[in-house]
């Protein structure tokens, strides 16, 4: 590997360190190629990558990525697991493989810009995976919602039954006769206020004197005057 290839590896590993949520260092001695391929497949499900790089190149990559604490675990044959997804699921995959094969001794790791001890890696492996935690959270949230939905359904059903009973009794609906409208009361005549005289009805106008016919006595007197 020439200088250019080494520089490319250092840059690639430094980028993986920066992008990883967690990094686990293990001693891979004794692992066969098929076993390593099986482990890579398990880690891929947790969005993690299993990689073996020369310690000298990994040290330079750790310096470039600002993860100097990771260099303490680069002693002897070392493989790094770069976790981008579920840190607990990746640690569990490593722990299960170690239990089944007797290989992959935990050296330590790096998480949240802090080093991890082998004991801390074991503790992380015993944590519930993200999928399990999501399932528990959904169950906790759904339980009160289910009770609320049942209560609302019972309330709506009871209201519907009450409305049905009222309708059967003819208290609601369009079949019941509407009450007859009452005629408005006649307006009462206003009585004159105390101390005021009742208004007089207007008297009939007298006919003009010149148009009225002469009385019977007046006709006789006129006739006698004319005779004299």
C-alpha positions in Angstrom: 0.0 0.0 0.0 1.6 3.3 -1.1 1.3 6.7 0.6 -1.7 7.7 -1.5 -3.6 4.6 -0.6 -2.7 4.9 3.0 -4.0 8.6 3.0 -7.2 7.4 1.4 -7.7 4.8 4.1 -7.0 7.3 6.9 -9.5 9.7 5.5 -12.2 7.0 5.1 -11.7 5.7 8.6 -11.7 9.2 10.1 -15.0 9.9 8.3 -16.5 6.6 9.7 -15.4 7.6 13.2 -17.1 11.0 12.9 -20.3 9.6 11.5 -20.6 6.7 14.0 -23.0 6.8 16.9 -20.7 4.3 18.7 -17.5 2.5 18.0 -16.6 -0.9 19.5 -13.1 -2.4 19.5 -12.7 -6.1 19.7 -9.9 -8.7 19.5 -10.7 -10.7 16.4 -8.0 -13.4 16.7 -9.2 -16.9 15.9 -12.2 -15.7 13.8 -12.4 -17.5 10.4 -13.4 -15.8 7.2 -16.9 -17.4 7.2 -17.4 -16.4 10.9 -16.4 -12.9 10.1 -18.9 -12.8 7.1 -21.7 -14.1 9.4 -20.9 -11.4 12.0 -20.9 -8.7 9.3 -24.3 -9.8 8.2 -25.7 -9.6 11.8 -24.2 -6.2 12.3 -25.5 -4.9 9.0 -29.0 -5.4 10.4 -28.1 -2.8 13.1 -26.7 -0.5 10.5 -23.1 -1.2 11.7 -19.9 -2.0 9.8 -17.2 -4.5 11.0 -13.7 -3.5 9.7 -10.1 -4.5 10.3 -7.5 -1.8 9.7 -3.8 -1.6 10.6 -3.5 0.0 14.0 -1.0 2.7 12.8 -3.5 3.9 10.2 -6.4 3.8 12.7 -4.4 5.9 15.1 -3.8 8.6 12.5 -7.5 8.5 11.6 -8.5 8.8 15.3 -6.2 11.9 15.6 -7.8 13.4 12.5 -11.4 12.7 13.7 -10.7 14.1 17.2 -11.2 10.7 18.9 -7.8 10.3 20.5 -9.3 8.3 23.4 -9.9 5.5 20.9 -6.1 4.9 20.4 -5.9 3.2 23.9 -7.6 0.1 22.5 -5.5 -0.3 19.4 -3.1 -2.8 20.9 -2.7 -6.1 19.1 -5.1 -7.5 16.5 -8.1 -5.1 16.6 -11.3 -4.9 14.6 -13.6 -1.9 14.8 -17.4 -1.9 14.6 -18.7 1.5 13.4 -22.4 1.8 14.5 -24.6 4.3 12.7 -27.9 2.8 13.9 -28.9 1.0 17.1 -25.9 0.9 19.4 -27.6 -1.6 21.7 -28.4 -4.0 18.8 -24.8 -3.9 17.5 -23.4 -4.6 20.9 -25.8 -7.4 21.4 -24.8 -8.9 18.0 -21.1 -8.9 19.1 -22.0 -10.3 22.5 -24.1 -13.1 21.0 -21.3 -14.0 18.6 -18.8 -14.0 21.4 -21.0 -16.3 23.5 -21.5 -18.7 20.7 -18.0 -18.8 19.4 -15.8 -18.0 22.4 -14.1 -15.3 20.3 -14.1 -11.5 20.0 -12.9 -10.3 23.3 -14.2 -6.8 24.1 -11.5 -4.1 24.3 -13.5 -1.0 24.7 -15.1 1.7 22.6 -16.1 5.2 21.9 -19.5 6.9 22.3 -20.6 10.5 22.6 -17.0 11.7 22.5 -16.2 9.5 25.5 -14.3 6.2 25.8 -16.1 3.0 26.7 -14.7 0.2 28.9 -15.3 -3.5 28.2 -17.7 -3.5 31.1 -19.7 -0.7 29.6 -19.9 -2.5 26.3 -21.4 -5.5 28.1 -23.9 -3.3 29.8 -24.9 -1.7 26.5 -25.4 -5.2 25.0 -27.9 -6.0 27.8 -30.0 -3.0 27.0 -33.3 -3.4 25.1 -32.9 -2.7 21.4 -34.4 0.4 19.9 -37.1 -1.7 18.3 -38.1 -3.1 21.7 -38.1 0.3 23.3 -40.3 1.7 20.5 -42.7 -1.2 21.0 -43.0 -0.5 24.7 -43.5 3.2 24.1 -46.3 2.5 21.6 -47.9 0.2 24.1 -47.7 2.8 26.9 -49.2 5.5 24.7 -51.9 3.2 23.1 -53.2 1.9 26.5 -54.8 5.2 27.7 -56.0 5.9 24.2 -57.8 2.6 24.1 -59.5 3.3 27.4 -60.5 6.8 26.2 -62.0 5.3 23.0 -64.0 2.7 24.9 -65.4 5.4 27.2 -66.4 7.6 24.3 -68.0 4.7 22.5 -70.1 3.9 25.6 -71.1 7.5 26.0 -72.2 7.9 22.4 -74.1 4.5 22.5 -76.0 5.6 25.7 -77.0 8.9 24.1 -78.3 7.2 21.0 -80.4 4.8 23.1 -81.9 7.7 25.1 -82.7 9.6 21.9 -84.4 6.5 20.4 -86.6 6.1 23.5 -87.6 9.8 23.4 -88.5 9.4 19.7 -90.6 6.3 20.4 -92.6 8.3 23.0 -93.5 10.9 20.4 -91.7 13.6 22.2 -89.5 14.4 19.3 -89.9 14.1 15.6 -92.3 15.4 12.9 -95.4 13.2 13.8 -96.5 15.1 16.9 -99.1 17.8 16.2 -97.9 21.3 16.5 -99.8 23.4 19.1 -102.4 25.8 17.7 -101.3 29.4 17.5 -103.2 31.7 19.9 -104.9 34.8 18.4 -103.3 37.9 19.5 -105.4 39.8 22.2 -107.5 42.8 21.0 -105.9 46.1 22.0 -107.6 47.6 25.0 -109.0 51.2 24.7 -107.0 53.6 26.7 -109.0 55.0 29.7 -108.7 58.7 30.3 -106.3 59.7 32.8 -107.5 60.8 36.3 -108.8 64.4 36.3 -109.3 64.6 32.5 -112.8 64.8 31.0 -113.9 62.2 28.5 -113.6 63.5 25.0 -116.9 64.8 23.6 -118.2 63.5 20.3 -118.3 66.2 17.7 -121.9 67.7 17.4 -123.6 67.6 14.0 -123.2 70.8 12.1 -126.3 72.9 11.9 -127.6 73.6 8.4 -127.4 77.3 7.3 -130.5 79.3 8.3 -131.2 80.5 4.7 -131.4 77.0 3.4 -133.9 75.7 6.1 -137.6 75.7 5.0 -139.9 78.3 6.7 -142.0 77.0 9.6 -145.7 76.4 9.1 -146.7 79.4 11.2 -144.5 81.7 9.3 -146.2 80.8 6.0 -149.6 81.7 7.3 -148.4 85.1 8.6 -146.9 85.9 5.3 -150.1 85.0 3.4 -152.2 87.2 5.7 -150.0 90.1 5.2 -150.1 89.8 1.5 -154.0 89.8 1.6 -154.1 93.1 3.5 
